[in-house]
Amino acid sequence: MSDFIQTSPARSLQNATQEHFIAAEAPWSGIVRKGQTIRIEDSYGQQAIDTLFYRADDFSERYSNQDTMRMQGAAYIGIDTKIMSNEGNVMLTMTADSCGRHDTSAGACSCESNTVRFGHGTKYLHACRDNFVLEVSKHGMGKRDIVPNINFFMNVPIKPNGEMTIVDGISAPGDYVELVAEMDVLCVISNCPQINNPCNGFDPTPVRVLIWDGED
Amino acid sequence: MMHVRRSPQEIAANRARYEEHQKKGLEFAPKALPGPSRLPAPAIDAAAIIHQEIVPGGWYWSTRLLRGEAIRIDQGEGNSTVALAAWNAEDTSERINLVDTAKVQWTTALGKGRVIFSDMGRVMFSMIEDSSGAHDCLMGGSTAASNAAKYPGEKTRNTRDNLILVAVKLGLDRRDIPGILNLFAPVRLSEGGSFGWLGKRSNSGDYVDLRAEMDMLVGFSTCPHPLDPDPTYQPKPVVITRYKAALPLADDLCRTATAEAARGFENNALMQA
Ligand SMILES: [Zn+2]
């Protein structure tokens, strides 16, 4: 695990209001208030962190990958990307990114899609969709509330001819993204357990989430 | 933090297995796809037609579609995009999933011979005919806001509101609207990842035939795509024909073109046993 990399004098390890360690392969969820900044840190490198956002006071408004891509006219998530909801509102804005490559076209792994991608022998392996089901069910939601997500630190290049493949992540230990919330949101994370493709370097690792209050 | 690393042997074995899948997926194994269907569209046998709907430009429609039936979506007079959403009729929590569809088939470029997956690893549609080969599974449809920016001062209809109407009238709600497939929308990515409206503009007479591989509820919206280069809002009507098709045989193109499709059909067979 790497040292903390500071992006602003206002945000240090000491003054974070919340610090969460998410074990390898595990889910997490928490509220990020409007004006707060959430840092999602790939502590050991090459770890896909599958992430969803829901409006905290109305879960029917939630992250939309298609609206996010359409609004920025581009497929990859990066600095200044506005994280859009299905109702056309900005949920968060990405303010810092030390990695430079994040996906929102490839969705989360599931036991079901693993059977299609890698054969039925991979069905009984823990998967992001199961993490999401367990985590959103704590908040009264179900499978129908699980929508295509963001895969922070996952490298999925799409060629002009449409060819799409998951390749080795480029994130180094300690790489991070920071997002400032534009509304109160519930953040739901699956620390991806996939070992059938390179999104986790075939060896899932723990990650860290930090939350700070606004600077003003 | 504790972290027990996998052995180098285990990591190497998993990587080798992935690379084998990837090679087959990217090299169109076991079958090369046939390319676009021919124009003009061959007529559908009149005795097989269950219903034909002419959906005005900018409107919505939905239908039940049973396994073994198909729909032809025909441009008619041309230059319309058709947004498509679908739910398993028996359990509407199972729905069209474009991110899995692209990921498991190693491409965002859908065309004749490809299949469209649900979120449960099962095949919803087979693309048994497609003269266009220019569809968009990434960008989603128009909204009130995107239309207001593109067609200032004009009275327009948009795909988001159309799909809310489709879903709610089927007894579903706003939460149930999945990511959508835009048929007849030649969207491609630049090397840098930005979207463009590239290549052939879909033309009058282009058509797609989708065979249902499970019983479904299917919704459509016929609004212009957000990237449609026409600055005027003038969507054209689309002809949607529901007809009886044969169940796929063992050597069916869509069922056998890729290892992934074959495994998807195995999952369907378990559900339908
Ligand atoms: Zn995963």
Tab-separated table of C-alpha atoms and ligand atoms in Angstrom:
chain	number	residue	atom	x	y	z
A	1	MET	CA	0.000	0.000	0.000
A	2	SER	CA	1.275	3.451	-0.943
A	3	ASP	CA	1.492	6.751	0.897
A	4	PHE	CA	-1.360	9.290	0.779
A	5	ILE	CA	-1.069	11.786	-2.079
A	6	GLN	CA	-2.463	15.222	-1.190
A	7	THR	CA	-4.379	17.202	-3.852
A	8	SER	CA	-5.266	20.280	-1.783
A	9	PRO	CA	-4.034	21.840	1.472
A	10	ALA	CA	-7.642	21.547	2.637
A	11	ARG	CA	-7.676	17.753	2.374
A	12	SER	CA	-5.229	15.697	4.415
A	13	LEU	CA	-5.495	12.266	5.995
A	14	GLN	CA	-5.859	13.979	9.378
A	15	ASN	CA	-8.845	16.179	8.486
A	16	ALA	CA	-10.878	13.635	6.509
A	17	THR	CA	-14.332	13.312	8.060
A	18	GLN	CA	-14.563	9.642	7.048
A	19	GLU	CA	-12.026	6.964	6.147
A	20	HIS	CA	-13.164	3.519	5.005
A	21	PHE	CA	-11.098	0.513	4.041
A	22	ILE	CA	-12.917	-1.847	1.686
A	23	ALA	CA	-11.552	-5.370	1.795
A	24	ALA	CA	-10.710	-7.174	-1.429
A	25	GLU	CA	-13.896	-8.471	-3.120
A	26	ALA	CA	-16.217	-6.645	-0.662
A	27	PRO	CA	-19.022	-4.079	-1.076
A	28	TRP	CA	-19.465	-0.719	0.668
A	29	SER	CA	-21.984	2.107	0.695
A	30	GLY	CA	-22.188	5.537	2.271
A	31	ILE	CA	-23.702	8.998	1.938
A	32	VAL	CA	-21.755	11.866	0.383
A	33	ARG	CA	-23.345	15.253	1.139
A	34	LYS	CA	-23.549	18.101	-1.355
A	35	GLY	CA	-20.246	19.973	-1.293
A	36	GLN	CA	-18.287	17.085	0.190
A	37	THR	CA	-15.448	15.479	-1.744
A	38	ILE	CA	-15.095	11.707	-1.974
A	39	ARG	CA	-11.739	10.151	-2.839
A	40	ILE	CA	-11.708	6.598	-4.131
A	41	GLU	CA	-8.186	5.242	-3.905
A	42	ASP	CA	-6.750	2.212	-5.682
A	43	SER	CA	-4.434	1.428	-2.809
A	44	TYR	CA	-2.462	-1.418	-4.395
A	45	GLY	CA	-2.937	-0.574	-8.110
A	46	GLN	CA	-4.696	-2.337	-10.999
A	47	GLN	CA	-7.967	-2.705	-9.105
A	48	ALA	CA	-11.340	-2.044	-10.737
A	49	ILE	CA	-13.733	-0.270	-8.351
A	50	ASP	CA	-17.319	-0.660	-9.574
A	51	THR	CA	-19.368	2.326	-8.425
A	52	LEU	CA	-23.002	3.476	-8.502
A	53	PHE	CA	-24.628	6.670	-7.221
A	54	TYR	CA	-28.231	7.277	-6.112
A	55	ARG	CA	-29.844	10.563	-5.102
A	56	ALA	CA	-29.943	10.271	-1.302
A	57	ASP	CA	-33.553	11.440	-0.846
A	58	ASP	CA	-35.006	9.716	-3.942
A	59	PHE	CA	-33.296	6.538	-5.113
A	60	SER	CA	-35.358	6.508	-8.322
A	61	GLU	CA	-32.894	9.132	-9.530
A	62	ARG	CA	-29.576	7.370	-10.102
A	63	TYR	CA	-26.406	7.257	-12.116
A	64	SER	CA	-26.859	6.896	-15.870
A	65	ASN	CA	-23.882	5.822	-17.931
A	66	GLN	CA	-25.598	6.704	-21.219
A	67	ASP	CA	-26.526	10.231	-20.059
A	68	THR	CA	-22.991	10.738	-18.714
A	69	MET	CA	-21.392	9.691	-21.999
A	70	ARG	CA	-23.870	11.678	-24.106
A	71	MET	CA	-23.429	14.860	-22.050
A	72	GLN	CA	-19.644	14.828	-22.386
A	73	GLY	CA	-19.654	13.519	-25.950
A	74	ALA	CA	-17.065	10.912	-25.062
A	75	ALA	CA	-16.883	7.403	-23.662
A	76	TYR	CA	-14.284	7.527	-20.888
A	77	ILE	CA	-14.623	9.061	-17.428
A	78	GLY	CA	-11.941	11.598	-16.525
A	79	ILE	CA	-11.172	14.899	-14.877
A	80	ASP	CA	-14.089	17.388	-15.193
A	81	THR	CA	-16.521	14.590	-16.154
A	82	LYS	CA	-19.992	15.412	-14.902
A	83	ILE	CA	-21.570	12.309	-13.393
A	84	MET	CA	-25.152	12.495	-14.724
A	85	SER	CA	-28.379	11.019	-13.406
A	86	ASN	CA	-31.189	9.379	-15.371
A	87	GLU	CA	-33.155	12.610	-14.782
A	88	GLY	CA	-30.508	14.745	-16.472
A	89	ASN	CA	-29.034	16.269	-13.310
A	90	VAL	CA	-25.349	16.520	-12.376
A	91	MET	CA	-24.749	14.255	-9.368
A	92	LEU	CA	-20.994	14.760	-8.925
A	93	THR	CA	-18.066	16.291	-10.794
A	94	MET	CA	-14.671	14.622	-11.006
A	95	THR	CA	-12.126	17.108	-9.692
A	96	ALA	CA	-8.932	15.032	-9.517
A	97	ASP	CA	-7.656	11.922	-11.272
A	98	SER	CA	-4.121	10.571	-11.032
A	99	CYS	CA	-4.833	7.579	-13.328
A	100	GLY	CA	-6.449	8.896	-16.503
A	101	ARG	CA	-8.457	5.881	-17.585
A	102	HIS	CA	-11.868	4.847	-16.235
A	103	ASP	CA	-14.677	2.922	-17.924
A	104	THR	CA	-18.447	3.241	-17.961
A	105	SER	CA	-19.276	1.121	-21.028
A	106	ALA	CA	-18.561	-2.378	-19.764
A	107	GLY	CA	-20.777	-2.726	-16.688
A	108	ALA	CA	-20.214	-4.927	-13.680
A	109	CYS	CA	-19.218	-8.572	-13.613
A	110	SER	CA	-21.898	-11.063	-12.606
A	111	CYS	CA	-22.128	-14.804	-12.047
A	112	GLU	CA	-24.533	-14.867	-14.999
A	113	SER	CA	-22.395	-12.950	-17.487
A	114	ASN	CA	-19.308	-14.860	-16.326
A	115	THR	CA	-20.949	-18.071	-17.585
A	116	VAL	CA	-21.338	-16.445	-21.003
A	117	ARG	CA	-17.893	-14.858	-21.130
A	118	PHE	CA	-15.715	-17.524	-19.561
A	119	GLY	CA	-17.764	-20.712	-19.416
A	120	HIS	CA	-20.113	-22.295	-16.916
A	121	GLY	CA	-17.155	-23.372	-14.770
A	122	THR	CA	-16.847	-19.734	-13.606
A	123	LYS	CA	-20.442	-19.397	-12.396
A	124	TYR	CA	-19.763	-19.945	-8.704
A	125	LEU	CA	-17.263	-17.136	-8.213
A	126	HIS	CA	-18.111	-14.008	-6.262
A	127	ALA	CA	-19.043	-11.082	-8.548
A	128	CYS	CA	-19.792	-7.353	-8.467
A	129	ARG	CA	-23.490	-7.772	-9.206
A	130	ASP	CA	-23.851	-9.912	-6.077
A	131	ASN	CA	-22.025	-7.226	-4.094
A	132	PHE	CA	-24.403	-4.613	-5.515
A	133	VAL	CA	-27.493	-6.732	-4.745
A	134	LEU	CA	-26.368	-7.213	-1.147
A	135	GLU	CA	-25.508	-3.558	-0.676
A	136	VAL	CA	-28.524	-1.878	-2.342
A	137	SER	CA	-30.873	-4.290	-0.521
A	138	LYS	CA	-29.709	-2.659	2.748
A	139	HIS	CA	-31.275	0.540	1.421
A	140	GLY	CA	-34.576	-1.024	0.345
A	141	MET	CA	-33.604	-1.436	-3.296
A	142	GLY	CA	-33.439	-4.531	-5.494
A	143	LYS	CA	-31.999	-5.937	-8.685
A	144	ARG	CA	-34.016	-3.575	-10.882
A	145	ASP	CA	-32.204	-0.662	-9.252
A	146	ILE	CA	-28.798	-1.902	-10.343
A	147	VAL	CA	-27.913	-0.001	-13.505
A	148	PRO	CA	-24.755	0.155	-15.650
A	149	ASN	CA	-22.033	1.528	-13.392
A	150	ILE	CA	-18.694	3.323	-13.449
A	151	ASN	CA	-15.602	1.154	-13.326
A	152	PHE	CA	-12.947	3.359	-11.797
A	153	PHE	CA	-9.419	2.254	-12.764
A	154	MET	CA	-10.722	-0.288	-15.303
A	155	ASN	CA	-9.133	-0.034	-18.749
A	156	VAL	CA	-11.580	-0.837	-21.564
A	157	PRO	CA	-10.423	0.708	-24.824
A	158	ILE	CA	-13.063	0.867	-27.578
A	159	LYS	CA	-11.685	1.100	-31.108
A	160	PRO	CA	-13.260	3.162	-33.909
A	161	ASN	CA	-14.509	-0.118	-35.437
A	162	GLY	CA	-16.312	-0.898	-32.172
A	163	GLU	CA	-13.885	-3.540	-30.893
A	164	MET	CA	-13.957	-3.558	-27.101
A	165	THR	CA	-11.743	-5.499	-24.734
A	166	ILE	CA	-10.659	-5.326	-21.115
A	167	VAL	CA	-6.894	-4.911	-20.873
A	168	ASP	CA	-4.401	-4.471	-18.057
A	169	GLY	CA	-5.241	-1.558	-15.767
A	170	ILE	CA	-2.771	1.341	-15.795
A	171	SER	CA	-3.347	2.427	-12.191
A	172	ALA	CA	-0.374	2.394	-9.809
A	173	PRO	CA	-0.603	1.866	-6.037
A	174	GLY	CA	-2.162	4.978	-4.469
A	175	ASP	CA	-3.808	6.265	-7.648
A	176	TYR	CA	-7.024	8.114	-6.861
A	177	VAL	CA	-10.032	9.922	-8.181
A	178	GLU	CA	-11.799	12.727	-6.327
A	179	LEU	CA	-15.375	13.797	-6.958
A	180	VAL	CA	-17.284	16.689	-5.439
A	181	ALA	CA	-20.955	15.964	-4.816
A	182	GLU	CA	-23.430	18.363	-6.470
A	183	MET	CA	-26.336	16.782	-4.525
A	184	ASP	CA	-26.584	14.435	-1.541
A	185	VAL	CA	-25.823	10.983	-2.943
A	186	LEU	CA	-25.639	7.403	-1.785
A	187	CYS	CA	-22.420	5.920	-3.126
A	188	VAL	CA	-22.410	2.127	-3.600
A	189	ILE	CA	-19.130	0.367	-4.337
A	190	SER	CA	-18.216	-3.167	-5.283
A	191	ASN	CA	-14.499	-3.781	-4.920
A	192	CYS	CA	-14.373	-6.047	-7.955
A	193	PRO	CA	-13.655	-9.746	-7.237
A	194	GLN	CA	-13.167	-10.737	-10.904
A	195	ILE	CA	-10.224	-13.075	-11.520
A	196	ASN	CA	-11.118	-14.121	-15.073
A	197	ASN	CA	-9.856	-10.952	-16.777
A	198	PRO	CA	-7.082	-8.398	-16.192
A	199	CYS	CA	-9.248	-5.681	-14.552
A	200	ASN	CA	-7.803	-6.568	-11.139
A	201	GLY	CA	-4.436	-7.894	-12.283
A	202	PHE	CA	-5.985	-11.354	-11.622
A	203	ASP	CA	-5.495	-10.624	-7.911
A	204	PRO	CA	-8.151	-8.405	-6.235
A	205	THR	CA	-6.836	-6.039	-3.545
A	206	PRO	CA	-8.269	-3.725	-0.829
A	207	VAL	CA	-9.115	-0.094	-1.587
A	208	ARG	CA	-9.770	3.036	0.483
A	209	VAL	CA	-12.499	5.693	0.476
A	210	LEU	CA	-12.025	9.101	2.102
A	211	ILE	CA	-14.618	11.871	2.481
A	212	TRP	CA	-13.964	15.535	3.300
A	213	ASP	CA	-16.306	18.415	4.007
A	214	GLY	CA	-16.416	21.309	1.519
A	215	GLU	CA	-13.593	23.845	1.568
A	216	ASP	CA	-15.801	26.842	2.279
B	1	MET	CA	-4.428	-3.909	5.679
B	2	MET	CA	-4.107	-7.625	5.157
B	3	HIS	CA	-3.819	-8.860	1.638
B	4	VAL	CA	-2.966	-12.426	0.673
B	5	ARG	CA	-1.698	-12.474	-2.884
B	6	ARG	CA	-2.563	-15.263	-5.254
B	7	SER	CA	0.323	-17.406	-6.389
B	8	PRO	CA	2.149	-16.409	-9.569
B	9	GLN	CA	1.103	-19.771	-11.039
B	10	GLU	CA	-2.572	-19.089	-10.370
B	11	ILE	CA	-2.344	-15.583	-11.856
B	12	ALA	CA	-0.532	-16.888	-14.948
B	13	ALA	CA	-3.122	-19.629	-15.490
B	14	ASN	CA	-6.023	-17.161	-15.247
B	15	ARG	CA	-4.302	-14.741	-17.613
B	16	ALA	CA	-3.668	-17.489	-20.158
B	17	ARG	CA	-7.322	-18.535	-20.026
B	18	TYR	CA	-8.467	-14.927	-20.529
B	19	GLU	CA	-6.148	-14.408	-23.471
B	20	GLU	CA	-7.507	-17.516	-25.149
B	21	HIS	CA	-11.108	-16.214	-24.809
B	22	GLN	CA	-10.023	-12.764	-25.979
B	23	LYS	CA	-8.272	-14.100	-29.085
B	24	LYS	CA	-11.328	-16.089	-30.159
B	25	GLY	CA	-13.652	-13.183	-29.397
B	26	LEU	CA	-11.671	-10.623	-31.359
B	27	GLU	CA	-11.017	-12.937	-34.306
B	28	PHE	CA	-14.667	-13.868	-34.906
B	29	ALA	CA	-14.324	-17.516	-33.928
B	30	PRO	CA	-15.874	-19.914	-34.639
B	31	LYS	CA	-17.723	-18.069	-37.440
B	32	ALA	CA	-17.077	-14.942	-39.444
B	33	LEU	CA	-20.203	-12.781	-39.550
B	34	PRO	CA	-21.968	-12.448	-42.909
B	35	GLY	CA	-22.008	-8.658	-43.325
B	36	PRO	CA	-25.124	-6.536	-43.937
B	37	SER	CA	-28.401	-8.009	-45.201
B	38	ARG	CA	-29.339	-7.225	-48.770
B	39	LEU	CA	-31.574	-4.399	-49.938
B	40	PRO	CA	-34.394	-4.126	-50.648
B	41	ALA	CA	-35.861	-6.061	-47.744
B	42	PRO	CA	-37.397	-9.363	-48.841
B	43	ALA	CA	-41.142	-9.424	-48.210
B	44	ILE	CA	-42.386	-11.170	-45.072
B	45	ASP	CA	-44.809	-14.029	-45.806
B	46	ALA	CA	-48.250	-12.458	-45.328
B	47	ALA	CA	-49.502	-15.532	-43.455
B	48	ALA	CA	-46.750	-15.077	-40.838
B	49	ILE	CA	-47.600	-11.454	-40.039
B	50	ILE	CA	-49.238	-11.006	-36.623
B	51	HIS	CA	-49.414	-7.207	-36.609
B	52	GLN	CA	-47.992	-4.229	-38.413
B	53	GLU	CA	-47.683	-0.839	-36.720
B	54	ILE	CA	-46.733	2.410	-38.406
B	55	VAL	CA	-45.200	4.478	-35.616
B	56	PRO	CA	-45.109	8.204	-36.436
B	57	GLY	CA	-41.767	9.970	-36.091
B	58	GLY	CA	-41.193	11.156	-32.522
B	59	TRP	CA	-43.641	8.685	-30.969
B	60	TYR	CA	-43.524	5.478	-28.975
B	61	TRP	CA	-45.023	2.027	-29.185
B	62	SER	CA	-44.775	-1.208	-27.264
B	63	THR	CA	-45.715	-4.798	-27.921
B	64	ARG	CA	-45.585	-8.221	-26.365
B	65	LEU	CA	-43.248	-10.445	-28.362
B	66	LEU	CA	-43.179	-14.188	-27.811
B	67	ARG	CA	-40.245	-16.545	-28.166
B	68	GLY	CA	-39.994	-17.639	-31.788
B	69	GLU	CA	-41.643	-14.484	-33.076
B	70	ALA	CA	-39.649	-11.687	-34.672
B	71	ILE	CA	-40.017	-7.998	-35.373
B	72	ARG	CA	-38.877	-6.194	-38.475
B	73	ILE	CA	-38.087	-2.545	-37.900
B	74	ASP	CA	-38.166	-0.845	-41.295
B	75	GLN	CA	-37.060	2.697	-41.989
B	76	GLY	CA	-39.809	3.155	-44.546
B	77	GLU	CA	-39.128	6.591	-46.026
B	78	GLY	CA	-35.901	6.704	-44.111
B	79	ASN	CA	-33.527	8.547	-41.814
B	80	SER	CA	-35.010	7.711	-38.451
B	81	THR	CA	-33.381	6.281	-35.354
B	82	VAL	CA	-35.381	3.744	-33.347
B	83	ALA	CA	-34.621	3.429	-29.635
B	84	LEU	CA	-35.364	-0.008	-28.220
B	85	ALA	CA	-35.945	-1.228	-24.640
B	86	ALA	CA	-37.052	-4.730	-23.613
B	87	TRP	CA	-38.073	-6.659	-20.518
B	88	ASN	CA	-38.619	-10.365	-19.848
B	89	ALA	CA	-42.427	-10.679	-19.826
B	90	GLU	CA	-42.364	-13.187	-16.946
B	91	ASP	CA	-39.996	-11.186	-14.718
B	92	THR	CA	-39.518	-7.569	-15.740
B	93	SER	CA	-36.506	-7.209	-13.445
B	94	GLU	CA	-34.677	-9.013	-16.258
B	95	ARG	CA	-34.105	-6.486	-19.029
B	96	ILE	CA	-31.972	-5.554	-21.994
B	97	ASN	CA	-28.370	-4.932	-20.942
B	98	LEU	CA	-26.185	-3.211	-23.528
B	99	VAL	CA	-23.051	-3.089	-21.385
B	100	ASP	CA	-23.063	-6.890	-21.072
B	101	THR	CA	-24.066	-7.222	-24.735
B	102	ALA	CA	-20.989	-5.276	-25.848
B	103	LYS	CA	-18.595	-6.698	-23.267
B	104	VAL	CA	-19.347	-10.376	-23.808
B	105	GLN	CA	-19.250	-10.079	-27.610
B	106	TRP	CA	-16.054	-7.983	-27.537
B	107	THR	CA	-17.631	-5.205	-29.604
B	108	THR	CA	-20.020	-2.271	-29.519
B	109	ALA	CA	-20.664	-2.778	-33.253
B	110	LEU	CA	-23.821	-4.882	-33.463
B	111	GLY	CA	-24.976	-6.332	-36.774
B	112	LYS	CA	-26.361	-9.409	-38.479
B	113	GLY	CA	-25.328	-12.546	-36.568
B	114	ARG	CA	-24.989	-10.822	-33.177
B	115	VAL	CA	-27.243	-11.307	-30.175
B	116	ILE	CA	-28.557	-8.933	-27.503
B	117	PHE	CA	-28.246	-10.045	-23.889
B	118	SER	CA	-30.261	-9.436	-20.734
B	119	ASP	CA	-28.652	-8.731	-17.372
B	120	MET	CA	-29.047	-12.440	-16.521
B	121	GLY	CA	-26.653	-13.851	-19.125
B	122	ARG	CA	-29.492	-14.865	-21.427
B	123	VAL	CA	-30.183	-13.986	-25.051
B	124	MET	CA	-33.177	-11.686	-25.585
B	125	PHE	CA	-32.837	-11.036	-29.321
B	126	SER	CA	-30.979	-12.494	-32.264
B	127	MET	CA	-30.174	-10.033	-35.065
B	128	ILE	CA	-31.264	-12.339	-37.867
B	129	GLU	CA	-31.250	-9.590	-40.499
B	130	ASP	CA	-29.676	-6.136	-40.539
B	131	SER	CA	-29.028	-4.122	-43.672
B	132	SER	CA	-27.565	-1.178	-41.756
B	133	GLY	CA	-24.831	-2.391	-39.404
B	134	ALA	CA	-24.838	1.088	-37.881
B	135	HIS	CA	-26.304	1.079	-34.400
B	136	ASP	CA	-25.439	2.775	-31.114
B	137	CYS	CA	-25.451	1.024	-27.759
B	138	LEU	CA	-23.561	3.726	-25.828
B	139	MET	CA	-25.129	7.180	-26.025
B	140	GLY	CA	-28.758	6.709	-25.073
B	141	GLY	CA	-31.603	8.819	-26.424
B	142	SER	CA	-32.740	12.407	-26.539
B	143	THR	CA	-34.176	14.190	-23.507
B	144	ALA	CA	-36.276	17.332	-23.120
B	145	ALA	CA	-33.064	19.211	-22.350
B	146	SER	CA	-31.066	17.820	-25.278
B	147	ASN	CA	-33.900	18.634	-27.681
B	148	ALA	CA	-34.296	22.151	-26.258
B	149	ALA	CA	-30.601	22.777	-26.902
B	150	LYS	CA	-30.658	21.273	-30.382
B	151	TYR	CA	-33.997	22.605	-31.663
B	152	PRO	CA	-34.495	25.906	-29.799
B	153	GLY	CA	-38.067	27.154	-29.810
B	154	GLU	CA	-39.444	24.061	-31.528
B	155	LYS	CA	-42.091	21.796	-30.086
B	156	THR	CA	-40.526	18.329	-29.982
B	157	ARG	CA	-40.926	14.905	-28.436
B	158	ASN	CA	-38.000	13.064	-26.831
B	159	THR	CA	-36.969	9.479	-26.176
B	160	ARG	CA	-36.643	9.746	-22.387
B	161	ASP	CA	-40.255	10.890	-21.995
B	162	ASN	CA	-41.437	8.364	-24.597
B	163	LEU	CA	-39.829	5.523	-22.642
B	164	ILE	CA	-41.341	6.753	-19.383
B	165	LEU	CA	-44.721	6.530	-21.121
B	166	VAL	CA	-43.933	3.033	-22.412
B	167	ALA	CA	-42.754	1.795	-19.000
B	168	VAL	CA	-45.543	3.318	-16.927
B	169	LYS	CA	-48.260	2.065	-19.277
B	170	LEU	CA	-46.786	-1.447	-18.915
B	171	GLY	CA	-47.129	-1.161	-15.135
B	172	LEU	CA	-43.435	-0.366	-14.653
B	173	ASP	CA	-41.941	2.954	-13.570
B	174	ARG	CA	-39.056	5.346	-14.180
B	175	ARG	CA	-36.652	3.040	-12.316
B	176	ASP	CA	-37.306	0.291	-14.839
B	177	ILE	CA	-36.043	2.108	-17.929
B	178	PRO	CA	-32.824	0.373	-18.951
B	179	GLY	CA	-29.998	1.682	-21.075
B	180	ILE	CA	-31.286	1.620	-24.644
B	181	LEU	CA	-30.156	0.444	-28.042
B	182	ASN	CA	-30.397	3.010	-30.845
B	183	LEU	CA	-31.071	1.231	-34.130
B	184	PHE	CA	-30.000	3.107	-37.275
B	185	ALA	CA	-27.513	5.425	-35.553
B	186	PRO	CA	-23.965	5.261	-37.022
B	187	VAL	CA	-22.171	6.388	-33.862
B	188	ARG	CA	-18.521	5.484	-33.553
B	189	LEU	CA	-15.673	6.542	-31.287
B	190	SER	CA	-12.551	8.414	-32.283
B	191	GLU	CA	-9.212	7.016	-31.117
B	192	GLY	CA	-9.474	9.465	-28.202
B	193	GLY	CA	-12.904	8.221	-27.179
B	194	SER	CA	-15.155	11.047	-28.434
B	195	PHE	CA	-18.379	10.281	-30.274
B	196	GLY	CA	-19.043	11.075	-33.892
B	197	TRP	CA	-21.804	10.385	-36.405
B	198	LEU	CA	-19.689	8.533	-38.892
B	199	GLY	CA	-19.851	6.470	-42.007
B	200	LYS	CA	-23.078	5.684	-43.742
B	201	ARG	CA	-26.146	7.605	-42.653
B	202	SER	CA	-28.955	5.139	-42.323
B	203	ASN	CA	-30.973	5.191	-45.498
B	204	SER	CA	-34.470	4.765	-46.733
B	205	GLY	CA	-35.324	1.073	-46.784
B	206	ASP	CA	-32.832	-0.051	-44.147
B	207	TYR	CA	-34.254	-2.733	-41.885
B	208	VAL	CA	-33.432	-4.894	-38.885
B	209	ASP	CA	-35.119	-8.209	-38.028
B	210	LEU	CA	-34.862	-9.218	-34.369
B	211	ARG	CA	-35.969	-12.695	-33.330
B	212	ALA	CA	-37.223	-13.033	-29.747
B	213	GLU	CA	-35.433	-15.746	-27.753
B	214	MET	CA	-37.715	-15.329	-24.727
B	215	ASP	CA	-41.189	-13.874	-24.138
B	216	MET	CA	-40.763	-10.121	-23.804
B	217	LEU	CA	-42.303	-6.711	-23.527
B	218	VAL	CA	-40.617	-4.455	-26.073
B	219	GLY	CA	-40.742	-0.657	-26.231
B	220	PHE	CA	-39.762	1.687	-29.057
B	221	SER	CA	-39.206	5.426	-29.482
B	222	THR	CA	-38.785	7.053	-32.899
B	223	CYS	CA	-37.175	10.398	-31.986
B	224	PRO	CA	-34.026	11.705	-33.687
B	225	HIS	CA	-30.738	10.537	-32.159
B	226	PRO	CA	-28.956	13.263	-30.165
B	227	LEU	CA	-26.157	13.276	-32.774
B	228	ASP	CA	-28.471	13.204	-35.807
B	229	PRO	CA	-26.893	15.742	-38.168
B	230	ASP	CA	-30.248	17.114	-39.365
B	231	PRO	CA	-30.675	20.496	-37.589
B	232	THR	CA	-34.445	20.356	-38.155
B	233	TYR	CA	-36.706	18.194	-36.004
B	234	GLN	CA	-38.492	16.089	-38.621
B	235	PRO	CA	-38.508	12.414	-37.567
B	236	LYS	CA	-40.104	10.072	-40.100
B	237	PRO	CA	-42.517	7.192	-39.459
B	238	VAL	CA	-41.158	3.702	-38.922
B	239	VAL	CA	-42.891	0.454	-39.854
B	240	ILE	CA	-42.678	-2.281	-37.207
B	241	THR	CA	-43.931	-5.726	-38.219
B	242	ARG	CA	-44.431	-8.532	-35.698
B	243	TYR	CA	-44.351	-11.945	-37.374
B	244	LYS	CA	-43.999	-15.661	-36.692
B	245	ALA	CA	-40.446	-16.881	-37.202
B	246	ALA	CA	-38.996	-20.353	-36.732
B	247	LEU	CA	-37.241	-21.268	-33.486
B	248	PRO	CA	-33.477	-21.344	-34.025
B	249	LEU	CA	-32.126	-24.666	-35.285
B	250	ALA	CA	-28.957	-26.227	-33.897
B	251	ASP	CA	-26.847	-24.609	-36.630
B	252	ASP	CA	-28.582	-21.198	-36.489
B	253	LEU	CA	-26.164	-18.372	-37.354
B	254	CYS	CA	-26.825	-16.242	-34.259
B	255	ARG	CA	-26.761	-19.270	-31.974
B	256	THR	CA	-23.434	-20.592	-33.231
B	257	ALA	CA	-21.392	-17.624	-34.471
B	258	THR	CA	-19.561	-17.106	-31.197
B	259	ALA	CA	-18.782	-19.214	-28.153
B	260	GLU	CA	-20.415	-16.513	-26.029
B	261	ALA	CA	-23.713	-16.653	-27.950
B	262	ALA	CA	-23.723	-20.451	-27.722
B	263	ARG	CA	-23.316	-20.264	-23.937
B	264	GLY	CA	-26.029	-17.588	-23.737
B	265	PHE	CA	-28.439	-19.903	-25.563
B	266	GLU	CA	-27.520	-22.671	-23.103
B	267	ASN	CA	-28.644	-20.331	-20.311
B	268	ASN	CA	-31.917	-19.689	-22.172
B	269	ALA	CA	-32.491	-23.426	-22.512
B	270	LEU	CA	-32.191	-23.843	-18.736
B	271	MET	CA	-34.821	-21.144	-18.177
B	272	GLN	CA	-37.117	-22.650	-20.801
B	273	ALA	CA	-36.715	-26.307	-19.823
C	1	ZN	ZN	-16.485	-6.984	-11.017
